Amino acid sequence: MTKTSSGNFFEDFAVGQVIRHATPRTLTVGDASLYSALYGTRFAAQSADSFAQDLGYPRAPLDDLLVFHMVFGKTVPDISLNAVANLGYAGGRFLAPVFPGDTLTAVSEVIGVRENSNGQSGVVYVRSTGFNQDGTEVLDYVRWVMVRKKDPSLPAPAPVVPTLPAALAPDALGDAVPALDIEAWRFDLSGSPARFADYEVGERIDHVDGMTVEEAEHMIATRLYQNTAKVHFNQFTEGQGRFGKRLIYGGHVISLARSLSFNGLANAFHVAAINAGRHVAPLFAGLTVHAWSEILDAAAIPGRDDVGALRVRTIATKDRPCADFPYKNGDEYDPSVILDLDYWVLIPH
């Protein structure tokens, strides 16, 4: 019996396969503090118990993307240990708040496979779900990842590519946020006076600031999430790969962009859903991330008058300020673009 694991390769996956991932993780205020240290997040409801309690939370919830990364990290040893790259996301729903002291576990189902034309790798589609200690679903999402084949001579499986929603509907949002006392929202403390009605569809926001990625920080992040993908932390193997160096975890880029978006979306306190996401190009340590956002839609949430939903596209770039909103040149992305993320956020009325 082999005691160690080299992870799953493309040919090890089959549609309908269910994988229960190892290592439950109890999240603490220490995790929240380290997350803040890595990204500089400043959203008030996740930063202060007093602010959150005035609104109706029992205490400050953990940052939504910290929860996402923790669930994602659980899946890596089974799904993407032998990944070439994580490619994208869809249909992500934040279903319940997570607080310090909660314990998360994760389960994934393979919902699609497609071998690449080179016969050396293939794309695996999985739906991953995170649960707390009570069995409550706190998050689910689809991602697709390019995985190496162990034996390129093996025949390709029949391709199955799942149909995924372009965006979640507003009535699928808001489950992770209790009914809030918006009269208690302190706009002087949240960082901006802008409410739901102050944003217009089509509006573009340059988030102005930039953050340089350090090697040590993204290494700490991957270890924080128990993300064991060698492309992120093993220079011995990656030095012999196509880039010659470690690749920054795509979720690290998402969190940097989300933190940068505070300057312009300070009251958009909750990520309610991830509609679609694409890692357009790789990022490496030493480069500086900038970001801008476009408001794609603004919607009421049925049965709620405390918060509304903004559908936002955030574009992150490398070594390129965003005053002129770099995105695409025709059908091709601007060479500076590294992330194209479409998501819903909640913001007070």
mmCIF file of C-alpha atoms in Angstrom:
data_model
loop_
_atom_site.group_PDB
_atom_site.id
_atom_site.type_symbol
_atom_site.label_atom_id
_atom_site.label_comp_id
_atom_site.label_asym_id
_atom_site.label_seq_id
_atom_site.Cartn_x
_atom_site.Cartn_y
_atom_site.Cartn_z
ATOM 1 C CA MET A 1 0.000 0.000 0.000
ATOM 2 C CA THR A 2 1.406 3.383 -1.035
ATOM 3 C CA LYS A 3 1.506 5.741 1.927
ATOM 4 C CA THR A 4 2.028 8.945 -0.062
ATOM 5 C CA SER A 5 -0.011 10.557 -2.818
ATOM 6 C CA SER A 6 1.132 12.248 -6.004
ATOM 7 C CA GLY A 7 -2.351 13.665 -6.557
ATOM 8 C CA ASN A 8 -4.887 12.937 -9.262
ATOM 9 C CA PHE A 9 -4.043 13.306 -12.932
ATOM 10 C CA PHE A 10 -6.506 14.039 -15.713
ATOM 11 C CA GLU A 11 -7.210 10.361 -16.406
ATOM 12 C CA ASP A 12 -8.157 9.810 -12.735
ATOM 13 C CA PHE A 13 -11.303 11.957 -13.039
ATOM 14 C CA ALA A 14 -14.729 10.787 -14.225
ATOM 15 C CA VAL A 15 -18.025 12.635 -14.504
ATOM 16 C CA GLY A 16 -20.187 11.920 -11.439
ATOM 17 C CA GLN A 17 -17.204 11.217 -9.192
ATOM 18 C CA VAL A 18 -17.644 12.639 -5.662
ATOM 19 C CA ILE A 19 -14.596 13.515 -3.574
ATOM 20 C CA ARG A 20 -14.687 14.293 0.148
ATOM 21 C CA HIS A 21 -11.678 16.426 0.909
ATOM 22 C CA ALA A 22 -9.408 15.985 3.916
ATOM 23 C CA THR A 23 -8.584 18.221 6.862
ATOM 24 C CA PRO A 24 -11.439 20.144 8.508
ATOM 25 C CA ARG A 25 -10.323 23.677 9.335
ATOM 26 C CA THR A 26 -11.525 25.755 12.294
ATOM 27 C CA LEU A 27 -11.225 29.430 11.436
ATOM 28 C CA THR A 28 -10.183 31.920 14.113
ATOM 29 C CA VAL A 29 -9.651 35.639 14.576
ATOM 30 C CA GLY A 30 -6.005 34.854 13.856
ATOM 31 C CA ASP A 31 -6.954 33.779 10.336
ATOM 32 C CA ALA A 32 -8.940 36.998 9.910
ATOM 33 C CA SER A 33 -5.999 39.100 11.079
ATOM 34 C CA LEU A 34 -3.563 37.310 8.792
ATOM 35 C CA TYR A 35 -5.938 37.740 5.861
ATOM 36 C CA SER A 36 -6.070 41.483 6.603
ATOM 37 C CA ALA A 37 -2.279 41.582 6.808
ATOM 38 C CA LEU A 38 -1.957 39.907 3.405
ATOM 39 C CA TYR A 39 -4.459 42.067 1.517
ATOM 40 C CA GLY A 40 -5.208 45.184 3.547
ATOM 41 C CA THR A 41 -8.957 44.605 3.392
ATOM 42 C CA ARG A 42 -10.937 47.419 5.050
ATOM 43 C CA PHE A 43 -14.647 46.609 4.757
ATOM 44 C CA ALA A 44 -16.153 47.729 8.055
ATOM 45 C CA ALA A 45 -18.646 44.905 8.677
ATOM 46 C CA GLN A 46 -15.846 42.321 8.554
ATOM 47 C CA SER A 47 -13.364 44.508 10.440
ATOM 48 C CA ALA A 48 -15.223 45.450 13.629
ATOM 49 C CA ASP A 49 -17.521 43.470 15.921
ATOM 50 C CA SER A 50 -19.161 46.687 17.114
ATOM 51 C CA PHE A 51 -20.023 47.811 13.571
ATOM 52 C CA ALA A 52 -21.411 44.386 12.666
ATOM 53 C CA GLN A 53 -23.379 43.976 15.894
ATOM 54 C CA ASP A 54 -25.075 47.344 15.452
ATOM 55 C CA LEU A 55 -26.362 46.071 12.109
ATOM 56 C CA GLY A 56 -27.668 42.765 13.478
ATOM 57 C CA TYR A 57 -24.790 40.294 13.160
ATOM 58 C CA PRO A 58 -23.791 38.398 16.326
ATOM 59 C CA ARG A 59 -20.208 39.491 15.587
ATOM 60 C CA ALA A 60 -18.107 40.431 12.595
ATOM 61 C CA PRO A 61 -18.352 37.714 9.930
ATOM 62 C CA LEU A 62 -15.214 36.462 8.250
ATOM 63 C CA ASP A 63 -14.350 37.956 4.884
ATOM 64 C CA ASP A 64 -16.249 36.149 2.126
ATOM 65 C CA LEU A 65 -13.124 35.550 0.077
ATOM 66 C CA LEU A 66 -11.275 34.112 3.075
ATOM 67 C CA VAL A 67 -14.086 31.534 3.234
ATOM 68 C CA PHE A 68 -13.788 30.955 -0.515
ATOM 69 C CA HIS A 69 -10.022 30.381 -0.294
ATOM 70 C CA MET A 70 -10.353 28.009 2.645
ATOM 71 C CA VAL A 71 -12.876 25.847 0.803
ATOM 72 C CA PHE A 72 -10.808 26.073 -2.380
ATOM 73 C CA GLY A 73 -7.662 25.043 -0.505
ATOM 74 C CA LYS A 74 -9.350 21.895 0.768
ATOM 75 C CA THR A 75 -9.935 20.792 -2.840
ATOM 76 C CA VAL A 76 -6.411 21.330 -4.150
ATOM 77 C CA PRO A 77 -4.738 18.035 -3.085
ATOM 78 C CA ASP A 78 -7.476 16.059 -4.847
ATOM 79 C CA ILE A 79 -8.359 18.320 -7.791
ATOM 80 C CA SER A 80 -5.442 20.500 -8.799
ATOM 81 C CA LEU A 81 -2.221 19.194 -7.286
ATOM 82 C CA ASN A 82 -1.093 18.420 -10.838
ATOM 83 C CA ALA A 83 -2.685 21.474 -12.398
ATOM 84 C CA VAL A 84 -1.131 23.463 -15.195
ATOM 85 C CA ALA A 85 -3.413 26.368 -14.301
ATOM 86 C CA ASN A 86 -6.754 27.162 -12.688
ATOM 87 C CA LEU A 87 -8.854 28.591 -15.509
ATOM 88 C CA GLY A 88 -12.130 30.015 -14.251
ATOM 89 C CA TYR A 89 -15.197 30.066 -12.002
ATOM 90 C CA ALA A 90 -18.980 30.253 -12.366
ATOM 91 C CA GLY A 91 -22.174 29.925 -10.357
ATOM 92 C CA GLY A 92 -20.604 30.714 -6.995
ATOM 93 C CA ARG A 93 -23.050 31.337 -4.124
ATOM 94 C CA PHE A 94 -22.271 32.454 -0.577
ATOM 95 C CA LEU A 95 -25.036 30.713 1.351
ATOM 96 C CA ALA A 96 -24.435 31.351 5.061
ATOM 97 C CA PRO A 97 -22.191 33.618 7.157
ATOM 98 C CA VAL A 98 -19.018 32.150 8.643
ATOM 99 C CA PHE A 99 -17.707 33.386 11.988
ATOM 100 C CA PRO A 100 -14.532 32.794 13.987
ATOM 101 C CA GLY A 101 -14.890 29.395 15.645
ATOM 102 C CA ASP A 102 -16.685 27.783 12.699
ATOM 103 C CA THR A 103 -15.151 24.673 11.130
ATOM 104 C CA LEU A 104 -15.223 24.175 7.360
ATOM 105 C CA THR A 105 -15.130 21.002 5.288
ATOM 106 C CA ALA A 106 -15.513 20.529 1.535
ATOM 107 C CA VAL A 107 -16.908 18.079 -1.017
ATOM 108 C CA SER A 108 -16.483 18.202 -4.807
ATOM 109 C CA GLU A 109 -18.325 16.519 -7.674
ATOM 110 C CA VAL A 110 -16.764 16.162 -11.116
ATOM 111 C CA ILE A 111 -19.269 17.595 -13.609
ATOM 112 C CA GLY A 112 -17.179 17.695 -16.790
ATOM 113 C CA VAL A 113 -13.957 16.525 -18.461
ATOM 114 C CA ARG A 114 -12.388 17.479 -21.784
ATOM 115 C CA GLU A 115 -8.963 16.433 -23.023
ATOM 116 C CA ASN A 116 -6.837 19.096 -24.710
ATOM 117 C CA SER A 117 -5.826 18.662 -28.338
ATOM 118 C CA ASN A 118 -2.171 18.190 -27.384
ATOM 119 C CA GLY A 119 -3.012 14.985 -25.505
ATOM 120 C CA GLN A 120 -0.787 16.069 -22.619
ATOM 121 C CA SER A 121 -3.487 17.530 -20.359
ATOM 122 C CA GLY A 122 -7.193 18.120 -20.026
ATOM 123 C CA VAL A 123 -9.750 20.372 -18.385
ATOM 124 C CA VAL A 124 -11.664 19.105 -15.349
ATOM 125 C CA TYR A 125 -14.883 20.836 -14.207
ATOM 126 C CA VAL A 126 -15.913 20.454 -10.553
ATOM 127 C CA ARG A 127 -18.638 21.798 -8.313
ATOM 128 C CA SER A 128 -17.231 22.277 -4.819
ATOM 129 C CA THR A 129 -19.334 22.856 -1.708
ATOM 130 C CA GLY A 130 -18.194 24.068 1.691
ATOM 131 C CA PHE A 131 -20.008 23.111 4.910
ATOM 132 C CA ASN A 132 -19.741 24.328 8.486
ATOM 133 C CA GLN A 133 -19.668 22.082 11.559
ATOM 134 C CA ASP A 134 -23.472 21.833 11.583
ATOM 135 C CA GLY A 135 -23.607 20.581 8.005
ATOM 136 C CA THR A 136 -24.895 23.929 6.735
ATOM 137 C CA GLU A 137 -23.774 24.792 3.213
ATOM 138 C CA VAL A 138 -21.841 28.042 3.368
ATOM 139 C CA LEU A 139 -20.558 28.196 -0.219
ATOM 140 C CA ASP A 140 -20.737 26.399 -3.518
ATOM 141 C CA TYR A 141 -19.123 27.173 -6.856
ATOM 142 C CA VAL A 142 -17.947 25.651 -10.111
ATOM 143 C CA ARG A 143 -14.370 25.898 -11.272
ATOM 144 C CA TRP A 144 -12.455 24.397 -14.157
ATOM 145 C CA VAL A 145 -8.797 23.560 -14.097
ATOM 146 C CA MET A 146 -6.248 22.290 -16.601
ATOM 147 C CA VAL A 147 -4.652 19.096 -15.240
ATOM 148 C CA ARG A 148 -1.686 17.155 -16.589
ATOM 149 C CA LYS A 149 -2.066 13.587 -17.840
ATOM 150 C CA LYS A 150 0.158 11.018 -16.181
ATOM 151 C CA ASP A 151 0.147 8.816 -19.290
ATOM 152 C CA PRO A 152 -0.392 10.755 -22.543
ATOM 153 C CA SER A 153 -0.853 7.486 -24.434
ATOM 154 C CA LEU A 154 -4.152 6.754 -22.715
ATOM 155 C CA PRO A 155 -7.240 7.396 -24.886
ATOM 156 C CA ALA A 156 -9.276 10.515 -24.285
ATOM 157 C CA PRO A 157 -12.602 10.197 -22.427
ATOM 158 C CA ALA A 158 -15.784 11.352 -24.109
ATOM 159 C CA PRO A 159 -15.865 15.125 -23.626
ATOM 160 C CA VAL A 160 -18.489 16.484 -21.241
ATOM 161 C CA VAL A 161 -18.659 20.264 -20.850
ATOM 162 C CA PRO A 162 -21.331 21.480 -18.409
ATOM 163 C CA THR A 163 -23.702 24.300 -19.222
ATOM 164 C CA LEU A 164 -23.104 27.075 -16.705
ATOM 165 C CA PRO A 165 -25.201 30.174 -15.956
ATOM 166 C CA ALA A 166 -23.922 33.505 -17.258
ATOM 167 C CA ALA A 167 -25.016 35.099 -13.984
ATOM 168 C CA LEU A 168 -27.046 34.247 -10.911
ATOM 169 C CA ALA A 169 -30.440 35.910 -10.546
ATOM 170 C CA PRO A 170 -31.030 38.507 -7.800
ATOM 171 C CA ASP A 171 -33.481 36.189 -6.028
ATOM 172 C CA ALA A 172 -30.576 33.774 -5.425
ATOM 173 C CA LEU A 173 -28.665 36.383 -3.431
ATOM 174 C CA GLY A 174 -28.555 37.500 0.177
ATOM 175 C CA ASP A 175 -28.792 34.245 2.135
ATOM 176 C CA ALA A 176 -25.484 34.884 3.909
ATOM 177 C CA VAL A 177 -26.630 38.248 5.289
ATOM 178 C CA PRO A 178 -29.212 38.539 8.107
ATOM 179 C CA ALA A 179 -31.857 41.272 8.030
ATOM 180 C CA LEU A 180 -29.858 44.400 8.806
ATOM 181 C CA ASP A 181 -30.709 47.582 10.688
ATOM 182 C CA ILE A 182 -29.477 49.958 8.008
ATOM 183 C CA GLU A 183 -30.389 52.957 10.171
ATOM 184 C CA ALA A 184 -27.421 51.882 12.287
ATOM 185 C CA TRP A 185 -25.012 51.901 9.333
ATOM 186 C CA ARG A 186 -22.294 54.443 10.148
ATOM 187 C CA PHE A 187 -21.253 55.886 6.796
ATOM 188 C CA ASP A 188 -18.642 58.006 8.559
ATOM 189 C CA LEU A 189 -16.997 54.785 9.761
ATOM 190 C CA SER A 190 -17.512 52.666 6.643
ATOM 191 C CA GLY A 191 -15.329 54.869 4.465
ATOM 192 C CA SER A 192 -17.822 56.307 1.971
ATOM 193 C CA PRO A 193 -21.256 57.996 1.849
ATOM 194 C CA ALA A 194 -22.207 56.136 -1.363
ATOM 195 C CA ARG A 195 -25.293 53.907 -1.124
ATOM 196 C CA PHE A 196 -27.024 51.577 -3.582
ATOM 197 C CA ALA A 197 -28.831 54.414 -5.364
ATOM 198 C CA ASP A 198 -25.607 56.332 -5.921
ATOM 199 C CA TYR A 199 -24.293 53.810 -8.477
ATOM 200 C CA GLU A 200 -25.429 53.710 -12.095
ATOM 201 C CA VAL A 201 -25.319 50.851 -14.570
ATOM 202 C CA GLY A 202 -22.413 51.465 -16.924
ATOM 203 C CA GLU A 203 -20.468 53.508 -14.385
ATOM 204 C CA ARG A 204 -16.724 52.830 -14.314
ATOM 205 C CA ILE A 205 -14.565 53.273 -11.233
ATOM 206 C CA ASP A 206 -10.788 53.461 -11.182
ATOM 207 C CA HIS A 207 -9.722 52.106 -7.803
ATOM 208 C CA VAL A 208 -6.567 54.234 -8.056
ATOM 209 C CA ASP A 209 -4.254 52.336 -5.726
ATOM 210 C CA GLY A 210 -1.814 49.538 -6.537
ATOM 211 C CA MET A 211 -0.290 46.676 -4.529
ATOM 212 C CA THR A 212 3.006 45.001 -5.360
ATOM 213 C CA VAL A 213 3.029 41.235 -4.910
ATOM 214 C CA GLU A 214 5.838 39.862 -2.775
ATOM 215 C CA GLU A 215 7.052 36.268 -3.003
ATOM 216 C CA ALA A 216 6.751 35.698 0.739
ATOM 217 C CA GLU A 217 3.178 36.999 0.897
ATOM 218 C CA HIS A 218 1.728 34.690 -1.704
ATOM 219 C CA MET A 219 3.612 31.787 -0.132
ATOM 220 C CA ILE A 220 2.059 32.618 3.251
ATOM 221 C CA ALA A 221 -1.353 32.867 1.598
ATOM 222 C CA THR A 222 -1.185 29.447 -0.052
ATOM 223 C CA ARG A 223 -0.099 27.884 3.231
ATOM 224 C CA LEU A 224 -2.848 29.724 5.132
ATOM 225 C CA TYR A 225 -5.417 28.103 2.821
ATOM 226 C CA GLN A 226 -3.614 24.722 2.925
ATOM 227 C CA ASN A 227 -3.257 25.025 -0.839
ATOM 228 C CA THR A 228 -0.607 22.472 -1.786
ATOM 229 C CA ALA A 229 -0.382 23.114 -5.555
ATOM 230 C CA LYS A 230 3.305 22.898 -6.457
ATOM 231 C CA VAL A 231 2.993 25.645 -9.091
ATOM 232 C CA HIS A 232 2.651 28.135 -6.235
ATOM 233 C CA PHE A 233 5.322 27.137 -3.760
ATOM 234 C CA ASN A 234 7.845 24.664 -5.180
ATOM 235 C CA GLN A 235 10.583 26.594 -6.967
ATOM 236 C CA PHE A 236 12.591 23.395 -7.474
ATOM 237 C CA THR A 237 9.942 21.973 -9.808
ATOM 238 C CA GLU A 238 8.670 25.255 -11.247
ATOM 239 C CA GLY A 239 12.181 26.443 -12.039
ATOM 240 C CA GLN A 240 12.223 23.639 -14.602
ATOM 241 C CA GLY A 241 8.760 24.479 -15.939
ATOM 242 C CA ARG A 242 7.462 26.735 -18.680
ATOM 243 C CA PHE A 243 7.768 29.959 -16.657
ATOM 244 C CA GLY A 244 10.916 29.131 -14.693
ATOM 245 C CA LYS A 245 9.332 30.448 -11.488
ATOM 246 C CA ARG A 246 6.351 30.073 -9.197
ATOM 247 C CA LEU A 247 2.933 31.199 -10.338
ATOM 248 C CA ILE A 248 0.898 33.456 -8.043
ATOM 249 C CA TYR A 249 -2.289 31.692 -6.873
ATOM 250 C CA GLY A 250 -5.205 33.134 -8.844
ATOM 251 C CA GLY A 251 -7.254 33.594 -5.684
ATOM 252 C CA HIS A 252 -4.477 35.839 -4.367
ATOM 253 C CA VAL A 253 -5.153 38.131 -7.320
ATOM 254 C CA ILE A 254 -8.911 38.066 -6.633
ATOM 255 C CA SER A 255 -8.374 39.127 -3.017
ATOM 256 C CA LEU A 256 -5.955 41.882 -4.011
ATOM 257 C CA ALA A 257 -8.474 43.230 -6.524
ATOM 258 C CA ARG A 258 -11.310 43.032 -3.993
ATOM 259 C CA SER A 259 -9.254 44.902 -1.398
ATOM 260 C CA LEU A 260 -8.292 47.559 -3.936
ATOM 261 C CA SER A 261 -11.984 47.973 -4.846
ATOM 262 C CA PHE A 262 -12.657 49.409 -1.379
ATOM 263 C CA ASN A 263 -11.576 52.759 -2.836
ATOM 264 C CA GLY A 264 -14.798 53.360 -4.748
ATOM 265 C CA LEU A 265 -16.974 50.540 -3.361
ATOM 266 C CA ALA A 266 -16.394 50.885 0.379
ATOM 267 C CA ASN A 267 -19.983 50.058 1.338
ATOM 268 C CA ALA A 268 -20.194 47.002 -0.951
ATOM 269 C CA PHE A 269 -19.497 44.942 2.136
ATOM 270 C CA HIS A 270 -20.554 41.454 1.030
ATOM 271 C CA VAL A 271 -19.663 39.320 -1.984
ATOM 272 C CA ALA A 272 -22.941 37.514 -2.588
ATOM 273 C CA ALA A 273 -22.066 35.532 -5.713
ATOM 274 C CA ILE A 274 -19.373 34.895 -8.296
ATOM 275 C CA ASN A 275 -21.022 34.826 -11.716
ATOM 276 C CA ALA A 276 -17.924 34.219 -13.784
ATOM 277 C CA GLY A 277 -14.214 34.614 -13.453
ATOM 278 C CA ARG A 278 -11.256 34.187 -15.749
ATOM 279 C CA HIS A 279 -7.550 34.276 -14.976
ATOM 280 C CA VAL A 280 -6.530 35.949 -18.211
ATOM 281 C CA ALA A 281 -2.763 35.844 -17.728
ATOM 282 C CA PRO A 282 -0.298 34.689 -15.065
ATOM 283 C CA LEU A 283 1.063 36.936 -12.332
ATOM 284 C CA PHE A 284 4.500 36.735 -10.756
ATOM 285 C CA ALA A 285 6.083 38.235 -7.666
ATOM 286 C CA GLY A 286 7.504 41.721 -8.085
ATOM 287 C CA LEU A 287 4.637 42.984 -10.258
ATOM 288 C CA THR A 288 2.078 45.540 -9.068
ATOM 289 C CA VAL A 289 -1.663 44.878 -9.242
ATOM 290 C CA HIS A 290 -4.124 47.662 -10.076
ATOM 291 C CA ALA A 291 -7.881 47.375 -10.592
ATOM 292 C CA TRP A 292 -10.972 49.082 -11.959
ATOM 293 C CA SER A 293 -14.660 48.117 -11.891
ATOM 294 C CA GLU A 294 -17.765 48.570 -14.021
ATOM 295 C CA ILE A 295 -21.319 48.400 -12.682
ATOM 296 C CA LEU A 296 -23.069 45.874 -14.919
ATOM 297 C CA ASP A 297 -26.439 45.815 -13.175
ATOM 298 C CA ALA A 298 -28.265 47.077 -10.099
ATOM 299 C CA ALA A 299 -31.090 44.975 -8.679
ATOM 300 C CA ALA A 300 -33.469 44.811 -5.763
ATOM 301 C CA ILE A 301 -33.424 41.598 -3.741
ATOM 302 C CA PRO A 302 -36.947 40.189 -3.339
ATOM 303 C CA GLY A 303 -38.254 40.647 0.196
ATOM 304 C CA ARG A 304 -35.428 42.945 1.328
ATOM 305 C CA ASP A 305 -35.376 46.706 1.736
ATOM 306 C CA ASP A 306 -32.125 46.909 3.701
ATOM 307 C CA VAL A 307 -29.647 46.087 0.940
ATOM 308 C CA GLY A 308 -29.551 46.041 -2.834
ATOM 309 C CA ALA A 309 -27.291 44.163 -5.220
ATOM 310 C CA LEU A 310 -24.744 45.544 -7.633
ATOM 311 C CA ARG A 311 -23.387 43.306 -10.363
ATOM 312 C CA VAL A 312 -19.777 44.316 -10.810
ATOM 313 C CA ARG A 313 -17.059 43.464 -13.288
ATOM 314 C CA THR A 314 -13.621 44.014 -11.758
ATOM 315 C CA ILE A 315 -10.586 43.984 -13.998
ATOM 316 C CA ALA A 316 -7.141 43.560 -12.447
ATOM 317 C CA THR A 317 -3.948 44.470 -14.274
ATOM 318 C CA LYS A 318 -0.215 43.996 -13.760
ATOM 319 C CA ASP A 319 2.104 47.017 -13.762
ATOM 320 C CA ARG A 320 -0.631 49.138 -15.381
ATOM 321 C CA PRO A 321 -2.636 51.862 -13.613
ATOM 322 C CA CYS A 322 -6.293 51.863 -14.633
ATOM 323 C CA ALA A 323 -7.241 55.518 -15.177
ATOM 324 C CA ASP A 324 -8.099 54.669 -18.809
ATOM 325 C CA PHE A 325 -9.864 51.399 -17.889
ATOM 326 C CA PRO A 326 -7.778 48.839 -19.830
ATOM 327 C CA TYR A 327 -9.846 45.828 -20.888
ATOM 328 C CA LYS A 328 -9.961 44.487 -24.431
ATOM 329 C CA ASN A 329 -8.558 45.523 -27.785
ATOM 330 C CA GLY A 330 -11.183 44.093 -30.104
ATOM 331 C CA ASP A 331 -11.611 40.459 -29.059
ATOM 332 C CA GLU A 332 -8.256 40.287 -27.292
ATOM 333 C CA TYR A 333 -7.543 41.340 -23.734
ATOM 334 C CA ASP A 334 -5.118 44.180 -23.157
ATOM 335 C CA PRO A 335 -1.698 42.604 -22.391
ATOM 336 C CA SER A 336 -1.803 44.048 -18.869
ATOM 337 C CA VAL A 337 -5.064 42.315 -17.841
ATOM 338 C CA ILE A 338 -4.662 39.362 -15.468
ATOM 339 C CA LEU A 339 -8.200 38.940 -14.055
ATOM 340 C CA ASP A 340 -11.739 39.420 -15.353
ATOM 341 C CA LEU A 341 -14.218 38.829 -12.500
ATOM 342 C CA ASP A 342 -18.013 39.189 -12.688
ATOM 343 C CA TYR A 343 -19.745 39.101 -9.284
ATOM 344 C CA TRP A 344 -22.610 40.415 -7.176
ATOM 345 C CA VAL A 345 -22.054 42.539 -4.079
ATOM 346 C CA LEU A 346 -24.583 43.762 -1.514
ATOM 347 C CA ILE A 347 -24.678 47.404 -0.488
ATOM 348 C CA PRO A 348 -27.030 49.337 1.856
ATOM 349 C CA HIS A 349 -30.012 51.244 0.519
#
